[in-house]
Coordinates of N, CA and C in Angstrom, one line a residue:
S1 N -61.0 95.4 -26.4 CA -61.1 95.2 -25.1 C -61.1 96.6 -24.5
S2 N -62.3 96.7 -23.3 CA -62.4 98.2 -22.9 C -61.3 98.7 -21.9
G3 N -60.7 97.3 -21.3 CA -59.8 98.1 -20.2 C -60.6 97.8 -18.9
I4 N -61.6 97.7 -18.9 CA -62.5 97.5 -17.7 C -62.6 96.1 -17.1
N5 N -62.3 96.1 -15.8 CA -62.1 94.7 -15.2 C -63.3 94.2 -14.9
A6 N -63.9 92.9 -15.6 CA -65.1 92.5 -15.9 C -65.4 91.9 -14.2
E7 N -64.7 91.7 -13.3 CA -65.0 91.1 -12.3 C -65.5 92.4 -11.3
S8 N -64.5 93.5 -11.0 CA -65.3 94.5 -10.4 C -65.7 95.7 -11.1
G9 N -65.7 96.0 -12.4 CA -66.3 97.1 -13.1 C -65.3 98.4 -13.2
Y10 N -64.3 98.2 -12.6 CA -63.3 99.2 -12.3 C -62.4 99.2 -13.5
P11 N -61.7 100.2 -13.8 CA -60.8 100.0 -15.2 C -59.3 99.7 -14.5
Y12 N -59.2 99.2 -13.4 CA -58.1 98.6 -12.9 C -58.2 97.6 -11.9
A13 N -57.3 96.6 -11.6 CA -57.8 95.6 -10.5 C -56.9 96.1 -9.3
L14 N -57.8 96.0 -8.3 CA -57.5 96.5 -7.0 C -56.4 95.4 -6.3
T15 N -55.4 95.9 -6.0 CA -54.3 95.0 -4.9 C -53.8 95.7 -3.8
Y16 N -53.9 95.1 -2.7 CA -53.4 95.8 -1.6 C -52.3 95.1 -1.0
T17 N -51.1 95.9 -1.1 CA -49.8 95.6 -0.2 C -50.2 95.3 1.3
P18 N -49.4 94.7 2.1 CA -49.8 94.5 3.5 C -49.6 96.2 4.2
L19 N -48.5 97.1 3.6 CA -48.7 98.4 4.2 C -50.0 99.2 4.0
C20 N -50.4 98.8 2.7 CA -51.6 99.6 2.0 C -52.8 99.3 3.0
V21 N -52.9 98.1 3.2 CA -53.9 97.5 4.2 C -53.8 98.1 5.6
E22 N -52.7 98.4 6.0 CA -52.6 99.0 7.3 C -52.9 100.4 7.5
V23 N -52.4 101.1 6.1 CA -52.9 102.4 6.3 C -54.5 102.7 6.1
I24 N -55.2 101.7 5.0 CA -56.7 101.6 5.0 C -57.1 101.4 6.4
R25 N -56.8 100.3 7.3 CA -57.4 100.2 8.6 C -57.2 101.3 9.5
A26 N -55.8 101.9 9.6 CA -55.8 103.1 10.5 C -56.5 104.1 9.9
S27 N -56.8 104.4 8.8 CA -57.9 105.5 8.1 C -59.1 105.3 8.6
L28 N -59.6 104.0 8.7 CA -61.1 103.7 8.8 C -61.3 104.0 10.3
Q29 N -60.2 103.4 11.2 CA -60.4 103.6 12.6 C -60.3 105.2 13.2
L30 N -59.4 106.1 12.4 CA -59.4 107.5 12.6 C -60.6 108.0 12.3
T31 N -61.3 107.5 11.1 CA -62.8 108.1 10.6 C -63.8 107.7 11.5
T32 N -63.6 106.6 12.0 CA -64.5 106.0 13.4 C -64.4 106.9 14.7
N33 N -63.3 107.2 14.9 CA -63.2 108.1 16.4 C -63.5 109.3 15.6
L34 N -63.5 110.0 14.6 CA -64.0 111.3 14.4 C -65.3 111.4 14.4
C35 N -65.9 110.4 13.9 CA -67.6 110.1 13.8 C -68.4 110.0 15.0
V36 N -67.8 109.7 16.1 CA -68.3 109.2 17.5 C -69.1 110.6 18.1
G37 N -70.1 110.7 18.1 CA -70.6 111.9 18.9 C -70.7 113.2 18.1
N38 N -70.3 113.0 16.8 CA -70.0 114.5 16.1 C -71.1 114.4 14.9
Q39 N -72.2 114.9 14.7 CA -73.0 114.6 13.6 C -72.6 115.4 12.4
A40 N -71.9 116.6 12.5 CA -71.6 117.3 11.6 C -70.4 116.4 10.7
V41 N -69.5 115.4 11.3 CA -68.6 114.7 10.9 C -69.2 113.6 10.3
Q42 N -70.3 113.0 10.8 CA -70.9 111.7 10.5 C -71.5 111.9 9.2
G43 N -72.2 113.2 8.8 CA -72.9 113.6 7.6 C -71.9 114.1 6.4
A44 N -70.8 114.5 6.9 CA -69.8 114.7 5.9 C -68.9 113.4 5.3
V45 N -69.0 112.7 6.3 CA -68.4 111.0 6.0 C -69.4 110.4 5.3
W46 N -70.6 110.5 5.5 CA -71.7 109.8 4.7 C -71.7 110.1 3.4
K47 N -71.7 111.5 3.4 CA -71.7 112.4 2.0 C -70.8 111.9 0.9
R48 N -69.5 111.9 1.6 CA -68.3 111.5 0.9 C -68.1 109.8 0.4
L49 N -68.5 109.1 1.3 CA -68.5 107.9 1.3 C -69.7 106.6 0.7
F50 N -70.9 107.3 1.0 CA -72.0 106.5 0.8 C -72.3 106.8 -0.9
P51 N -72.7 105.7 -1.6 CA -72.7 104.3 -1.4 C -71.3 103.7 -1.9
S52 N -70.7 104.4 -3.0 CA -69.8 103.7 -3.6 C -68.5 103.3 -2.8
M53 N -67.7 104.2 -2.1 CA -66.5 103.8 -1.2 C -67.0 102.7 -0.4
F54 N -68.2 102.9 0.5 CA -68.4 101.9 1.6 C -68.5 100.7 0.8
T55 N -69.1 100.3 -0.5 CA -69.2 99.4 -1.1 C -67.9 98.6 -1.8
I56 N -66.9 99.5 -1.9 CA -65.5 99.1 -2.3 C -64.8 98.5 -1.1
L57 N -65.0 99.2 0.1 CA -64.3 98.6 1.2 C -65.2 97.3 1.8
I58 N -66.4 97.5 1.7 CA -66.9 96.2 2.4 C -66.6 94.9 1.2
D59 N -66.6 95.2 -0.1 CA -66.3 94.2 -0.8 C -64.9 93.4 -0.9
G60 N -63.8 94.5 -0.6 CA -62.6 94.0 -0.6 C -61.8 94.0 0.6
I61 N -60.6 94.0 0.6 CA -59.3 94.1 1.5 C -59.4 92.7 2.4
D62 N -60.0 92.8 3.6 CA -60.3 91.8 4.6 C -61.1 91.7 5.6
K63 N -61.1 90.9 6.6 CA -62.2 90.8 7.4 C -61.9 92.0 8.5
Q64 N -60.7 92.2 9.0 CA -60.3 93.3 9.8 C -60.9 94.7 9.4
S65 N -60.5 95.0 8.0 CA -61.2 96.1 7.4 C -62.4 96.1 7.3
R66 N -63.1 95.2 7.0 CA -64.6 95.4 6.9 C -65.1 95.7 8.1
N67 N -64.7 95.0 9.3 CA -65.0 95.3 10.6 C -65.1 96.7 11.0
Y68 N -64.0 97.5 10.5 CA -63.6 98.8 10.8 C -64.8 99.6 9.8
V69 N -64.9 99.2 8.5 CA -66.0 99.6 7.9 C -67.4 99.7 8.7
C70 N -67.8 98.6 9.0 CA -69.0 98.5 10.0 C -69.1 99.5 10.9
S71 N -67.9 99.8 11.5 CA -68.0 100.8 12.6 C -68.2 102.1 12.3
V72 N -67.6 102.4 11.0 CA -67.9 103.9 10.5 C -69.3 103.7 10.1
L73 N -69.8 102.9 9.4 CA -71.4 102.9 9.0 C -72.3 102.9 10.3
F74 N -72.0 102.2 11.2 CA -72.6 102.3 12.6 C -72.6 103.7 13.2
N75 N -71.5 104.2 13.4 CA -71.5 105.8 13.7 C -71.9 106.7 13.0
C76 N -72.0 106.5 11.7 CA -72.7 107.6 10.7 C -74.2 107.5 10.9
T77 N -74.9 106.2 11.5 CA -76.1 105.9 11.2 C -76.8 105.8 12.4
A78 N -76.2 105.0 13.6 CA -77.1 105.1 14.7 C -77.3 106.2 15.6
W79 N -76.9 107.2 15.2 CA -77.6 108.3 16.1 C -78.9 108.6 15.9
N80 N -79.5 108.1 14.8 CA -80.9 108.5 14.3 C -81.8 107.2 14.1
G81 N -81.4 106.2 14.7 CA -82.2 104.8 14.8 C -81.8 104.1 13.5
S82 N -80.6 104.4 13.2 CA -79.9 103.4 11.7 C -81.1 103.3 10.4
Q83 N -81.8 104.0 10.5 CA -82.8 104.2 9.6 C -82.7 105.1 8.4
L84 N -82.7 106.4 9.0 CA -82.5 107.6 8.0 C -81.2 108.4 8.4
L85 N -80.9 109.3 7.6 CA -79.6 110.3 7.8 C -80.1 111.6 7.3
L86 N -79.8 112.6 8.1 CA -80.3 114.1 7.7 C -79.3 114.3 6.6
D87 N -79.8 114.9 5.7 CA -79.0 115.8 4.6 C -78.1 116.9 5.5
P88 N -77.0 116.7 5.6 CA -76.5 118.2 6.4 C -76.1 119.2 5.2
T89 N -76.1 119.1 4.2 CA -76.1 120.3 3.2 C -77.4 121.1 3.4
T90 N -78.6 121.1 3.9 CA -79.4 121.8 3.8 C -80.2 121.8 5.2
T91 N -81.0 123.0 5.3 CA -81.9 123.1 6.7 C -83.3 122.4 6.7
R92 N -83.8 122.1 5.5 CA -84.6 121.0 5.3 C -84.5 119.7 5.7
S93 N -85.7 118.9 6.1 CA -85.3 117.5 6.7 C -85.4 116.5 5.4
N94 N -84.3 116.7 4.8 CA -84.2 115.5 3.6 C -83.4 114.5 4.1
Y95 N -84.0 113.3 3.9 CA -83.6 111.8 4.2 C -83.2 111.1 3.1
Y96 N -82.4 110.2 3.5 CA -81.8 109.1 2.5 C -82.1 107.7 3.5
S97 N -82.8 106.8 2.9 CA -83.0 105.4 3.3 C -81.8 104.9 3.4
I98 N -81.5 104.1 4.2 CA -80.3 103.1 4.7 C -80.7 101.7 4.6
Q99 N -80.1 101.1 3.2 CA -80.4 99.6 3.5 C -79.2 98.8 3.5
L100 N -79.1 98.2 4.9 CA -77.9 97.4 5.0 C -78.1 96.1 4.9

């Protein structure tokens, strides 16, 4: 046995205590608030969380947490028409396609 959870593909099963869920929710709310109107933070959040962490958060936890993830996604993408995101690490116009 490889030790990989067949369902999630991760080497461990993700379980969330009620306290853990509350911490995740609060973190997502804070992240959303930091992203509002701040393109530098939006780019940094996007670079760190896209695509793997957004996928994990959307696939798991609970409905309210997924709503908060959607708020982060919206605030990271809405300022440029929800289609393209400027790569904040370069001065060139490098864009990533967003497929929601």
